[in-house]
Amino acid sequence: MAKLELLQSINAHKGIVWNVCWHPAGKIFASCGEDKVINLWSKESQGWAVKTMLVDGHQRTIREVAWSPCGNFLASASFDGTTAIWDKKSGQFECNATLEGHENEVKSVAWSPSGQLLSTCGRDKSVWVWEVAGDDEYVCEAVLNAHNQDVKKVTWHPSLEILASASYDNTVKIYKEDQLDSDWNCIATLDSHESTVWSLAFDKTGERLATCSADNTVKIWKEYKPNNELGVSVSDQESVWKCVCTLSGYHTRCIYDVAWCHQSGLIATASGDDIIRIFKETEDSDPNAPTFDLICKKYDAHSQDVNCVKWNPTLNNELLSCSDDGQIKVWKFVEE
Amino acid sequence: MKVADNINPNIYEKGSAREISKTDLDEDLKDDFDQREIFDIIRNICDPEHPLTLEELRVVEENNIVIDNKNNTVHVYFTPTIPHCSMATLIGLSIRVQLLRALPSRFKVSVEVTEGTHVSEHAVNKQLADKERIAAALENNNLVQIINQCVKSV
């Protein structure tokens, strides 16, 4: 039997906790929410405790926080329409750059694997790509208007400069920069969900993508490159993404987040039914039609909707979750 | 000033007050929420366009409320007075806000248009089900003022 052991339960924020994010070294994490505060947590002898509180950065709800791959910068996306970049060059965390341009709520922010690019998305249906141009300087490289409804989440491929976005229009779009003219283009539309796609996560290879939706399903997509062995036809020498697996019948309400562990390969989901679920790929899984088992179901993980789950980036099977109930929980996944 | 979508809506009589039963006053007895209690929370919400309550316009009815205490779900179906009512989302939002404020947080509240009673039924329902959009809307002071006007008991 596999289970999630609760290591710590933290009354973290006043009101909804929307997002948590591990520092790349896995020893600190950041959290944000309705109270417009960013908390930085570190592990003391008594457990996780607030080390730093970042206040006055935003006027409205902070929807997402993201550490840069080097761990020196923290980006925060807010309903106030801005994205703030924090660093501690001065010795303590300060907001040294603010990215403005979205017409209204910014809903997600993500750093590219190199840390040279940032992406944001929001209610105005657009996805922006920003380049780190120098000290505290960020330049907008592209505004992508591929979606026709608000964009809920952006995430980068784990090693390449390929970007994916999830939207209220039920689709996922994939973008990359054209090497010839340096224009960013939408190269694929993943169309199969029947309602809002809330979140998405690449596996460690970046060749598979898990998406979760208000249609109560998780879908696994696989990239088929030009000249693939299976003979899946591709056009314009761009990869095709096919839905190869749908996990349906497991969740009873909207799925707000999905996290694909790059070490263990386990998939965790956060749902509006207050449950955290863990899926594991079966031993004999066919790459072109993979199968997953639900190996753990934590009922009442929170007393309200679970908004976000994040695996510790170091191999220790620690999982963070946060909820509308104002709490953050630290879990240990144990397989016996 | 904008003219109301439905200038001359049908008006119905208000129902009588809920009868207090003996067990209601027994503090030791654990009693569940029922349809009628949910109805009482939302019946006096004001229509955004008329000085009338949602009950008087039959936008909300006791029979269009489904409550499941075991699974902590409350489902409210509301019926716009006309199929192209532009206020449907605002009415739905008012109902949702009122229930979020009044009910214990364990309840999952869904507010939807009664099937077949609005031209944009699907779009309105999707918007009302999106908690992120609701959260963002509730940070808009102008909108919150309008909603507070609607939910102020009359």
CSV table of C-alpha atoms in Angstrom, one decimal:
chain,number,residue,atom,x,y,z
A,1,MET,CA,0.0,0.0,0.0
A,2,ALA,CA,1.1,3.5,-0.8
A,3,LYS,CA,0.1,6.4,1.4
A,4,LEU,CA,0.6,10.1,2.1
A,5,GLU,CA,1.8,10.8,5.6
A,6,LEU,CA,1.1,14.2,6.9
A,7,LEU,CA,4.4,15.8,8.1
A,8,GLN,CA,3.0,19.2,8.9
A,9,SER,CA,-0.1,21.3,8.6
A,10,ILE,CA,0.4,25.0,8.5
A,11,ASN,CA,-2.0,27.9,8.9
A,12,ALA,CA,-0.2,29.8,6.2
A,13,HIS,CA,-2.4,32.6,4.9
A,14,LYS,CA,-5.5,34.5,5.6
A,15,GLY,CA,-8.0,33.3,3.1
A,16,ILE,CA,-7.3,31.2,0.0
A,17,VAL,CA,-3.8,29.8,-0.6
A,18,TRP,CA,-3.5,29.7,-4.3
A,19,ASN,CA,0.0,28.4,-4.9
A,20,VAL,CA,3.2,27.0,-3.4
A,21,CYS,CA,6.6,26.6,-5.1
A,22,TRP,CA,9.7,24.8,-4.0
A,23,HIS,CA,13.0,26.5,-4.3
A,24,PRO,CA,15.1,24.4,-6.7
A,25,ALA,CA,17.3,23.2,-3.9
A,26,GLY,CA,14.2,21.9,-2.1
A,27,LYS,CA,15.0,23.5,1.3
A,28,ILE,CA,12.8,26.5,1.0
A,29,PHE,CA,9.4,27.1,-0.5
A,30,ALA,CA,7.3,30.1,-1.3
A,31,SER,CA,3.5,30.5,-0.9
A,32,CYS,CA,0.9,33.1,-2.0
A,33,GLY,CA,-2.8,33.8,-1.9
A,34,GLU,CA,-5.7,36.0,-1.4
A,35,ASP,CA,-4.0,38.0,1.4
A,36,LYS,CA,-1.6,39.6,-1.1
A,37,VAL,CA,1.4,38.3,0.9
A,38,ILE,CA,4.2,36.0,-0.2
A,39,ASN,CA,5.6,33.8,2.5
A,40,LEU,CA,9.0,32.1,2.3
A,41,TRP,CA,9.3,29.0,4.4
A,42,SER,CA,12.3,27.1,5.7
A,43,LYS,CA,12.7,24.1,7.8
A,44,GLU,CA,13.6,24.8,11.4
A,45,SER,CA,14.0,22.2,14.1
A,46,GLN,CA,10.3,22.5,14.9
A,47,GLY,CA,9.3,22.1,11.3
A,48,TRP,CA,8.6,24.5,8.5
A,49,ALA,CA,8.3,28.1,9.6
A,50,VAL,CA,8.0,31.5,7.9
A,51,LYS,CA,11.4,33.0,7.3
A,52,THR,CA,10.4,36.0,5.3
A,53,MET,CA,7.2,37.8,4.5
A,54,LEU,CA,7.0,39.8,1.4
A,55,VAL,CA,4.2,42.4,1.7
A,56,ASP,CA,3.2,45.5,-0.4
A,57,GLY,CA,4.3,43.9,-3.7
A,58,HIS,CA,0.8,43.6,-5.0
A,59,GLN,CA,-2.6,45.3,-4.7
A,60,ARG,CA,-4.7,42.2,-5.2
A,61,THR,CA,-4.6,38.4,-4.9
A,62,ILE,CA,-1.3,36.8,-5.7
A,63,ARG,CA,-2.1,33.9,-7.9
A,64,GLU,CA,1.2,32.2,-8.5
A,65,VAL,CA,4.9,32.3,-7.4
A,66,ALA,CA,7.8,30.8,-9.3
A,67,TRP,CA,11.5,30.4,-8.4
A,68,SER,CA,14.0,30.9,-11.2
A,69,PRO,CA,16.1,27.8,-12.0
A,70,CYS,CA,19.2,29.4,-10.3
A,71,GLY,CA,17.1,30.0,-7.2
A,72,ASN,CA,18.1,33.7,-6.9
A,73,PHE,CA,14.8,35.2,-8.2
A,74,LEU,CA,11.2,34.8,-7.3
A,75,ALA,CA,8.5,35.9,-9.7
A,76,SER,CA,4.9,36.6,-8.5
A,77,ALA,CA,1.8,36.9,-10.7
A,78,SER,CA,-1.1,38.9,-9.4
A,79,PHE,CA,-4.7,39.8,-10.2
A,80,ASP,CA,-3.5,43.4,-10.0
A,81,GLY,CA,-2.2,42.9,-13.6
A,82,THR,CA,1.5,42.9,-12.7
A,83,THR,CA,4.2,40.4,-12.3
A,84,ALA,CA,6.9,41.2,-9.7
A,85,ILE,CA,10.5,39.9,-9.7
A,86,TRP,CA,12.1,39.6,-6.2
A,87,ASP,CA,15.7,39.0,-5.4
A,88,LYS,CA,18.0,39.5,-2.5
A,89,LYS,CA,21.0,41.2,-4.1
A,90,SER,CA,20.7,43.9,-1.3
A,91,GLY,CA,20.8,41.2,1.4
A,92,GLN,CA,17.1,40.9,1.8
A,93,PHE,CA,14.3,40.1,-0.6
A,94,GLU,CA,13.1,43.1,-2.5
A,95,CYS,CA,11.0,43.7,-5.6
A,96,ASN,CA,13.5,45.1,-8.1
A,97,ALA,CA,11.4,44.7,-11.3
A,98,THR,CA,7.8,44.8,-12.2
A,99,LEU,CA,6.5,43.4,-15.5
A,100,GLU,CA,3.5,45.4,-16.7
A,101,GLY,CA,1.5,44.9,-19.9
A,102,HIS,CA,-1.4,42.5,-19.2
A,103,GLU,CA,-4.7,44.3,-19.3
A,104,ASN,CA,-6.0,42.7,-16.1
A,105,GLU,CA,-5.4,39.6,-13.9
A,106,VAL,CA,-2.2,37.8,-14.4
A,107,LYS,CA,-2.8,34.1,-13.5
A,108,SER,CA,0.5,32.3,-14.0
A,109,VAL,CA,4.2,32.9,-14.3
A,110,ALA,CA,7.0,30.5,-15.3
A,111,TRP,CA,10.7,30.6,-15.9
A,112,SER,CA,12.3,28.8,-18.8
A,113,PRO,CA,14.8,26.1,-18.0
A,114,SER,CA,17.7,28.4,-18.8
A,115,GLY,CA,16.3,31.1,-16.7
A,116,GLN,CA,16.7,33.5,-19.6
A,117,LEU,CA,13.0,33.7,-20.4
A,118,LEU,CA,9.8,34.2,-18.5
A,119,SER,CA,6.3,33.6,-19.5
A,120,THR,CA,3.1,35.1,-18.1
A,121,CYS,CA,-0.6,34.7,-19.0
A,122,GLY,CA,-3.9,36.0,-17.9
A,123,ARG,CA,-7.5,37.0,-18.1
A,124,ASP,CA,-6.8,39.1,-21.3
A,125,LYS,CA,-6.4,35.8,-23.2
A,126,SER,CA,-2.7,36.5,-24.0
A,127,VAL,CA,0.5,34.7,-23.2
A,128,TRP,CA,3.6,36.8,-23.0
A,129,VAL,CA,7.2,35.8,-23.3
A,130,TRP,CA,9.8,38.0,-21.6
A,131,GLU,CA,13.5,38.0,-22.0
A,132,VAL,CA,15.9,38.7,-19.1
A,133,ALA,CA,17.8,41.5,-20.7
A,134,GLY,CA,20.1,42.5,-17.9
A,135,ASP,CA,20.1,43.5,-14.3
A,136,ASP,CA,16.5,43.9,-13.3
A,137,GLU,CA,15.6,44.4,-17.0
A,138,TYR,CA,13.0,42.4,-18.7
A,139,VAL,CA,11.9,42.9,-22.3
A,140,CYS,CA,8.7,41.6,-23.9
A,141,GLU,CA,9.7,39.3,-26.7
A,142,ALA,CA,6.2,38.1,-27.8
A,143,VAL,CA,2.5,38.5,-27.1
A,144,LEU,CA,0.8,35.3,-28.1
A,145,ASN,CA,-2.9,35.5,-28.8
A,146,ALA,CA,-3.6,31.9,-29.7
A,147,HIS,CA,-6.3,31.3,-27.1
A,148,ASN,CA,-9.8,32.8,-27.3
A,149,GLN,CA,-10.5,32.8,-23.6
A,150,ASP,CA,-8.5,33.5,-20.4
A,151,VAL,CA,-5.3,31.6,-20.0
A,152,LYS,CA,-5.0,29.8,-16.7
A,153,LYS,CA,-1.5,28.4,-16.7
A,154,VAL,CA,1.8,28.5,-18.5
A,155,THR,CA,4.7,26.0,-18.1
A,156,TRP,CA,8.0,25.4,-19.8
A,157,HIS,CA,9.5,22.2,-21.2
A,158,PRO,CA,12.0,20.9,-18.6
A,159,SER,CA,15.0,21.4,-20.9
A,160,LEU,CA,14.0,23.2,-24.1
A,161,GLU,CA,12.6,26.6,-24.8
A,162,ILE,CA,9.2,25.2,-25.6
A,163,LEU,CA,6.2,26.7,-23.8
A,164,ALA,CA,2.7,25.3,-23.1
A,165,SER,CA,-0.4,27.1,-21.9
A,166,ALA,CA,-3.8,25.9,-20.6
A,167,SER,CA,-7.0,27.9,-21.0
A,168,TYR,CA,-10.7,28.4,-20.2
A,169,ASP,CA,-11.2,27.7,-23.9
A,170,ASN,CA,-10.7,24.0,-23.1
A,171,THR,CA,-7.4,23.7,-25.1
A,172,VAL,CA,-3.7,23.6,-24.5
A,173,LYS,CA,-1.3,25.4,-26.9
A,174,ILE,CA,2.4,24.8,-27.4
A,175,TYR,CA,4.7,27.5,-28.7
A,176,LYS,CA,8.3,27.8,-29.8
A,177,GLU,CA,10.5,30.4,-31.3
A,178,ASP,CA,11.1,30.2,-35.1
A,179,GLN,CA,14.9,30.1,-35.5
A,180,LEU,CA,14.7,32.0,-38.8
A,181,ASP,CA,12.8,35.1,-37.9
A,182,SER,CA,12.8,34.8,-34.1
A,183,ASP,CA,9.0,35.0,-34.0
A,184,TRP,CA,7.2,33.0,-31.4
A,185,ASN,CA,4.5,30.8,-32.9
A,186,CYS,CA,1.8,28.4,-31.7
A,187,ILE,CA,2.9,25.1,-33.1
A,188,ALA,CA,0.3,22.8,-31.6
A,189,THR,CA,-3.2,22.9,-30.2
A,190,LEU,CA,-4.2,20.1,-27.8
A,191,ASP,CA,-7.9,19.8,-28.1
A,192,SER,CA,-9.7,17.0,-26.2
A,193,HIS,CA,-10.8,18.3,-22.8
A,194,GLU,CA,-14.5,19.2,-22.5
A,195,SER,CA,-14.0,22.1,-20.0
A,196,THR,CA,-11.5,24.6,-18.7
A,197,VAL,CA,-7.9,23.2,-18.6
A,198,TRP,CA,-6.6,24.4,-15.2
A,199,SER,CA,-3.0,23.2,-15.1
A,200,LEU,CA,-0.4,21.1,-16.9
A,201,ALA,CA,2.9,19.4,-16.2
A,202,PHE,CA,5.6,17.9,-18.4
A,203,ASP,CA,7.3,14.7,-17.5
A,204,LYS,CA,11.1,14.7,-17.1
A,205,THR,CA,11.8,14.1,-20.8
A,206,GLY,CA,9.4,16.8,-21.9
A,207,GLU,CA,8.0,14.4,-24.5
A,208,ARG,CA,4.8,13.9,-22.4
A,209,LEU,CA,2.5,16.3,-20.9
A,210,ALA,CA,-0.2,15.8,-18.2
A,211,THR,CA,-3.2,18.2,-18.3
A,212,CYS,CA,-6.1,18.5,-15.8
A,213,SER,CA,-9.5,20.0,-16.3
A,214,ALA,CA,-12.9,21.1,-14.9
A,215,ASP,CA,-14.2,18.1,-16.9
A,216,ASN,CA,-12.8,16.0,-14.0
A,217,THR,CA,-10.2,14.2,-16.1
A,218,VAL,CA,-6.5,14.1,-16.4
A,219,LYS,CA,-5.1,13.6,-19.9
A,220,ILE,CA,-1.6,12.4,-20.9
A,221,TRP,CA,-0.3,13.7,-24.2
A,222,LYS,CA,2.7,12.3,-26.2
A,223,GLU,CA,4.8,14.2,-28.6
A,224,TYR,CA,5.3,12.5,-32.0
A,225,LYS,CA,8.3,14.1,-33.8
A,226,PRO,CA,8.7,14.2,-37.5
A,227,ASN,CA,9.6,10.8,-38.9
A,228,ASN,CA,8.4,9.0,-35.8
A,229,GLU,CA,8.5,5.3,-35.8
A,230,LEU,CA,4.8,4.9,-35.3
A,231,GLY,CA,4.1,6.7,-38.6
A,232,VAL,CA,1.9,9.4,-37.0
A,233,SER,CA,1.8,12.0,-39.7
A,234,VAL,CA,3.1,15.4,-38.9
A,235,SER,CA,3.0,18.6,-41.0
A,236,ASP,CA,5.4,21.5,-41.4
A,237,GLN,CA,8.1,19.5,-39.7
A,238,GLU,CA,6.6,20.3,-36.3
A,239,SER,CA,5.7,17.7,-33.7
A,240,VAL,CA,2.2,16.5,-33.2
A,241,TRP,CA,0.8,16.0,-29.7
A,242,LYS,CA,-1.7,13.2,-29.3
A,243,CYS,CA,-3.8,12.3,-26.3
A,244,VAL,CA,-2.7,8.8,-25.4
A,245,CYS,CA,-4.4,8.3,-22.1
A,246,THR,CA,-7.5,9.8,-20.3
A,247,LEU,CA,-7.8,9.3,-16.5
A,248,SER,CA,-11.5,9.6,-16.0
A,249,GLY,CA,-13.9,8.3,-13.3
A,250,TYR,CA,-11.4,9.1,-10.5
A,251,HIS,CA,-12.1,12.7,-9.7
A,252,THR,CA,-15.6,13.9,-8.7
A,253,ARG,CA,-15.0,17.6,-9.0
A,254,CYS,CA,-12.7,20.0,-10.9
A,255,ILE,CA,-9.0,19.2,-10.9
A,256,TYR,CA,-7.0,22.4,-10.2
A,257,ASP,CA,-3.5,21.1,-10.5
A,258,VAL,CA,-1.3,18.2,-11.6
A,259,ALA,CA,2.3,17.6,-10.7
A,260,TRP,CA,4.5,15.1,-12.5
A,261,CYS,CA,7.5,14.1,-10.3
A,262,HIS,CA,10.7,14.2,-12.4
A,263,GLN,CA,12.4,11.7,-10.2
A,264,SER,CA,9.7,9.1,-9.3
A,265,GLY,CA,7.5,9.6,-12.3
A,266,LEU,CA,4.5,9.8,-10.0
A,267,ILE,CA,1.6,12.1,-10.9
A,268,ALA,CA,-0.2,13.9,-8.1
A,269,THR,CA,-3.5,15.8,-8.5
A,270,ALA,CA,-5.2,18.5,-6.5
A,271,SER,CA,-9.0,18.6,-6.7
A,272,GLY,CA,-12.0,20.5,-5.7
A,273,ASP,CA,-13.3,17.3,-4.0
A,274,ASP,CA,-10.6,18.0,-1.2
A,275,ILE,CA,-8.7,14.9,-2.2
A,276,ILE,CA,-5.1,14.4,-3.3
A,277,ARG,CA,-4.6,11.5,-5.6
A,278,ILE,CA,-1.4,9.8,-6.7
A,279,PHE,CA,-1.1,7.9,-10.0
A,280,LYS,CA,1.7,5.6,-11.0
A,281,GLU,CA,2.4,4.3,-14.5
A,282,THR,CA,2.0,0.5,-14.7
A,283,GLU,CA,5.0,-1.7,-15.3
A,284,ASP,CA,3.8,-3.0,-18.7
A,285,SER,CA,2.6,0.4,-19.8
A,286,ASP,CA,2.6,0.8,-23.6
A,287,PRO,CA,4.3,4.1,-24.6
A,288,ASN,CA,1.7,4.8,-27.2
A,289,ALA,CA,-1.3,3.9,-24.9
A,290,PRO,CA,0.1,4.2,-21.4
A,291,THR,CA,-1.8,3.0,-18.4
A,292,PHE,CA,-1.8,4.4,-14.9
A,293,ASP,CA,-3.0,3.1,-11.6
A,294,LEU,CA,-4.5,5.2,-8.8
A,295,ILE,CA,-2.2,4.1,-6.0
A,296,CYS,CA,-3.1,6.6,-3.3
A,297,LYS,CA,-6.1,8.6,-2.5
A,298,LYS,CA,-5.9,11.0,0.5
A,299,TYR,CA,-9.5,11.9,1.5
A,300,ASP,CA,-10.0,15.2,3.2
A,301,ALA,CA,-6.4,16.2,2.5
A,302,HIS,CA,-7.8,19.7,3.1
A,303,SER,CA,-11.1,20.9,4.5
A,304,GLN,CA,-11.8,22.7,1.2
A,305,ASP,CA,-10.6,22.7,-2.4
A,306,VAL,CA,-7.0,21.7,-3.0
A,307,ASN,CA,-5.5,24.3,-5.3
A,308,CYS,CA,-2.0,23.2,-5.9
A,309,VAL,CA,0.4,20.2,-5.4
A,310,LYS,CA,4.2,20.3,-5.8
A,311,TRP,CA,6.8,17.5,-5.6
A,312,ASN,CA,10.0,18.4,-3.9
A,313,PRO,CA,12.6,18.8,-6.7
A,314,THR,CA,15.1,16.7,-4.8
A,315,LEU,CA,14.4,13.0,-4.5
A,316,ASN,CA,12.7,12.8,-1.2
A,317,ASN,CA,9.0,12.1,-2.1
A,318,GLU,CA,7.9,15.2,-0.2
A,319,LEU,CA,4.7,16.8,-1.5
A,320,LEU,CA,3.3,20.3,-0.8
A,321,SER,CA,-0.4,21.1,-1.1
A,322,CYS,CA,-2.4,24.2,-0.4
A,323,SER,CA,-6.1,25.0,-0.2
A,324,ASP,CA,-9.0,27.5,0.0
A,325,ASP,CA,-8.9,26.6,3.7
A,326,GLY,CA,-5.9,28.8,4.3
A,327,GLN,CA,-3.6,25.9,4.9
A,328,ILE,CA,-0.4,24.4,3.5
A,329,LYS,CA,0.3,20.8,4.1
A,330,VAL,CA,3.6,19.0,3.8
A,331,TRP,CA,3.3,15.3,3.0
A,332,LYS,CA,5.6,12.4,2.6
A,333,PHE,CA,4.7,9.8,0.0
A,334,VAL,CA,5.5,6.3,1.3
A,335,GLU,CA,5.2,3.2,-0.7
A,336,GLU,CA,5.3,0.0,1.2
B,1,MET,CA,-30.2,55.0,-17.4
B,2,LYS,CA,-30.4,51.6,-19.0
B,3,VAL,CA,-33.9,50.3,-19.5
B,4,ALA,CA,-34.4,46.9,-17.9
B,5,ASP,CA,-34.3,43.8,-20.2
B,6,ASN,CA,-37.7,42.7,-19.0
B,7,ILE,CA,-39.7,45.8,-18.4
B,8,ASN,CA,-42.8,44.1,-17.2
B,9,PRO,CA,-42.0,40.8,-15.5
B,10,ASN,CA,-44.6,38.6,-13.9
B,11,ILE,CA,-44.7,39.0,-10.2
B,12,TYR,CA,-45.7,36.3,-7.8
B,13,GLU,CA,-46.7,36.2,-4.2
B,14,LYS,CA,-44.1,35.7,-1.5
B,15,GLY,CA,-44.4,32.4,0.4
B,16,SER,CA,-45.1,32.3,4.0
B,17,ALA,CA,-42.4,32.2,6.7
B,18,ARG,CA,-41.0,28.8,7.5
B,19,GLU,CA,-42.8,27.2,10.3
B,20,ILE,CA,-40.7,26.6,13.4
B,21,SER,CA,-40.9,23.1,14.5
B,22,LYS,CA,-40.3,21.9,18.0
B,23,THR,CA,-37.0,20.3,17.2
B,24,ASP,CA,-35.7,23.6,15.7
B,25,LEU,CA,-35.4,25.0,19.2
B,26,ASP,CA,-33.7,22.0,20.7
B,27,GLU,CA,-30.1,23.1,21.0
B,28,ASP,CA,-29.0,19.5,21.7
B,29,LEU,CA,-30.3,18.2,18.5
B,30,LYS,CA,-28.0,18.2,15.5
B,31,ASP,CA,-30.2,19.1,12.5
B,32,ASP,CA,-29.1,19.2,8.9
B,33,PHE,CA,-29.6,22.1,6.5
B,34,ASP,CA,-32.8,21.6,4.4
B,35,GLN,CA,-34.0,23.0,1.1
B,36,ARG,CA,-36.1,25.5,2.9
B,37,GLU,CA,-33.2,26.9,4.9
B,38,ILE,CA,-31.2,27.4,1.7
B,39,PHE,CA,-34.2,29.0,0.1
B,40,ASP,CA,-34.6,31.4,3.1
B,41,ILE,CA,-31.0,32.5,2.6
B,42,ILE,CA,-31.5,33.5,-1.0
B,43,ARG,CA,-35.2,34.3,-1.4
B,44,ASN,CA,-34.8,38.0,-0.4
B,45,ILE,CA,-32.0,38.8,-2.8
B,46,CYS,CA,-33.1,41.7,-4.9
B,47,ASP,CA,-33.3,41.6,-8.6
B,48,PRO,CA,-30.6,44.0,-10.0
B,49,GLU,CA,-33.2,45.7,-12.3
B,50,HIS,CA,-36.4,45.7,-10.2
B,51,PRO,CA,-37.3,46.5,-6.6
B,52,LEU,CA,-38.4,42.9,-6.3
B,53,THR,CA,-37.0,39.8,-4.7
B,54,LEU,CA,-35.8,36.7,-6.6
B,55,GLU,CA,-38.7,34.9,-4.9
B,56,GLU,CA,-41.3,37.3,-6.2
B,57,LEU,CA,-39.9,36.9,-9.7
B,58,ARG,CA,-39.7,33.2,-9.3
B,59,VAL,CA,-36.0,33.3,-10.3
B,60,VAL,CA,-35.4,31.1,-7.3
B,61,GLU,CA,-37.8,28.5,-6.0
B,62,GLU,CA,-37.6,26.1,-3.1
B,63,ASN,CA,-38.0,23.1,-5.5
B,64,ASN,CA,-35.0,24.2,-7.5
B,65,ILE,CA,-32.6,23.6,-4.7
B,66,VAL,CA,-30.8,20.3,-4.1
B,67,ILE,CA,-28.9,19.8,-0.9
B,68,ASP,CA,-26.9,16.8,0.1
B,69,ASN,CA,-25.7,17.1,3.7
B,70,LYS,CA,-23.7,13.9,3.6
B,71,ASN,CA,-21.6,15.0,0.7
B,72,ASN,CA,-21.8,18.7,1.6
B,73,THR,CA,-23.1,19.9,-1.7
B,74,VAL,CA,-25.7,22.6,-2.4
B,75,HIS,CA,-27.0,23.0,-5.9
B,76,VAL,CA,-29.1,26.0,-6.8
B,77,TYR,CA,-30.8,26.4,-10.1
B,78,PHE,CA,-32.1,29.8,-10.9
B,79,THR,CA,-34.5,30.8,-13.7
B,80,PRO,CA,-33.9,34.2,-15.5
B,81,THR,CA,-37.3,35.9,-16.2
B,82,ILE,CA,-36.5,36.0,-19.9
B,83,PRO,CA,-34.1,33.8,-22.0
B,84,HIS,CA,-31.8,36.7,-23.1
B,85,CYS,CA,-31.6,38.4,-19.7
B,86,SER,CA,-28.2,40.2,-19.6
B,87,MET,CA,-28.2,40.1,-15.8
B,88,ALA,CA,-28.1,36.3,-15.5
B,89,THR,CA,-24.5,36.2,-14.5
B,90,LEU,CA,-24.9,39.0,-12.0
B,91,ILE,CA,-27.9,37.3,-10.4
B,92,GLY,CA,-26.1,34.0,-10.3
B,93,LEU,CA,-23.1,35.7,-8.7
B,94,SER,CA,-25.3,37.3,-6.1
B,95,ILE,CA,-26.8,33.9,-5.2
B,96,ARG,CA,-23.3,32.4,-5.0
B,97,VAL,CA,-21.9,35.2,-2.9
B,98,GLN,CA,-24.8,35.1,-0.5
B,99,LEU,CA,-24.5,31.3,0.0
B,100,LEU,CA,-20.7,31.6,0.4
B,101,ARG,CA,-21.2,34.1,3.1
B,102,ALA,CA,-24.0,32.3,4.9
B,103,LEU,CA,-23.1,28.6,4.7
B,104,PRO,CA,-20.3,26.8,6.5
B,105,SER,CA,-17.2,26.4,4.3
B,106,ARG,CA,-17.6,22.7,4.1
B,107,PHE,CA,-20.3,23.1,1.5
B,108,LYS,CA,-19.5,23.0,-2.2
B,109,VAL,CA,-22.0,25.4,-3.7
B,110,SER,CA,-22.9,25.3,-7.4
B,111,VAL,CA,-25.2,27.9,-9.0
B,112,GLU,CA,-26.6,27.1,-12.4
B,113,VAL,CA,-29.3,28.4,-14.8
B,114,THR,CA,-32.3,26.1,-14.9
B,115,GLU,CA,-32.0,24.0,-17.9
B,116,GLY,CA,-33.3,25.5,-21.1
B,117,THR,CA,-34.2,28.9,-19.6
B,118,HIS,CA,-31.4,31.1,-21.0
B,119,VAL,CA,-29.8,31.5,-24.4
B,120,SER,CA,-26.2,31.5,-23.0
B,121,GLU,CA,-26.9,28.9,-20.3
B,122,HIS,CA,-23.7,27.0,-20.9
B,123,ALA,CA,-21.5,30.1,-20.8
B,124,VAL,CA,-23.2,31.5,-17.7
B,125,ASN,CA,-22.9,28.2,-15.9
B,126,LYS,CA,-19.2,27.9,-16.8
B,127,GLN,CA,-18.4,31.3,-15.6
B,128,LEU,CA,-20.3,30.8,-12.3
B,129,ALA,CA,-18.4,27.5,-11.7
B,130,ASP,CA,-15.0,29.1,-12.2
B,131,LYS,CA,-13.9,30.0,-8.7
B,132,GLU,CA,-10.9,31.9,-9.9
B,133,ARG,CA,-13.1,34.3,-11.9
B,134,ILE,CA,-15.4,34.6,-8.9
B,135,ALA,CA,-12.5,35.4,-6.7
B,136,ALA,CA,-11.2,38.0,-9.1
B,137,ALA,CA,-14.7,39.5,-9.5
B,138,LEU,CA,-15.1,39.8,-5.7
B,139,GLU,CA,-12.0,42.0,-5.6
B,140,ASN,CA,-13.7,44.5,-7.9
B,141,ASN,CA,-15.2,47.1,-5.5
B,142,ASN,CA,-17.8,48.4,-8.0
B,143,LEU,CA,-19.1,44.9,-8.6
B,144,VAL,CA,-19.1,44.1,-4.9
B,145,GLN,CA,-21.1,47.2,-4.2
B,146,ILE,CA,-23.7,46.1,-6.7
B,147,ILE,CA,-23.8,42.6,-5.3
B,148,ASN,CA,-24.1,44.0,-1.7
B,149,GLN,CA,-27.1,46.1,-2.9
B,150,CYS,CA,-28.7,42.9,-4.3
B,151,VAL,CA,-28.2,40.7,-1.3
B,152,LYS,CA,-29.1,43.4,1.2
B,153,SER,CA,-32.3,42.0,2.7
B,154,VAL,CA,-35.4,44.0,1.7
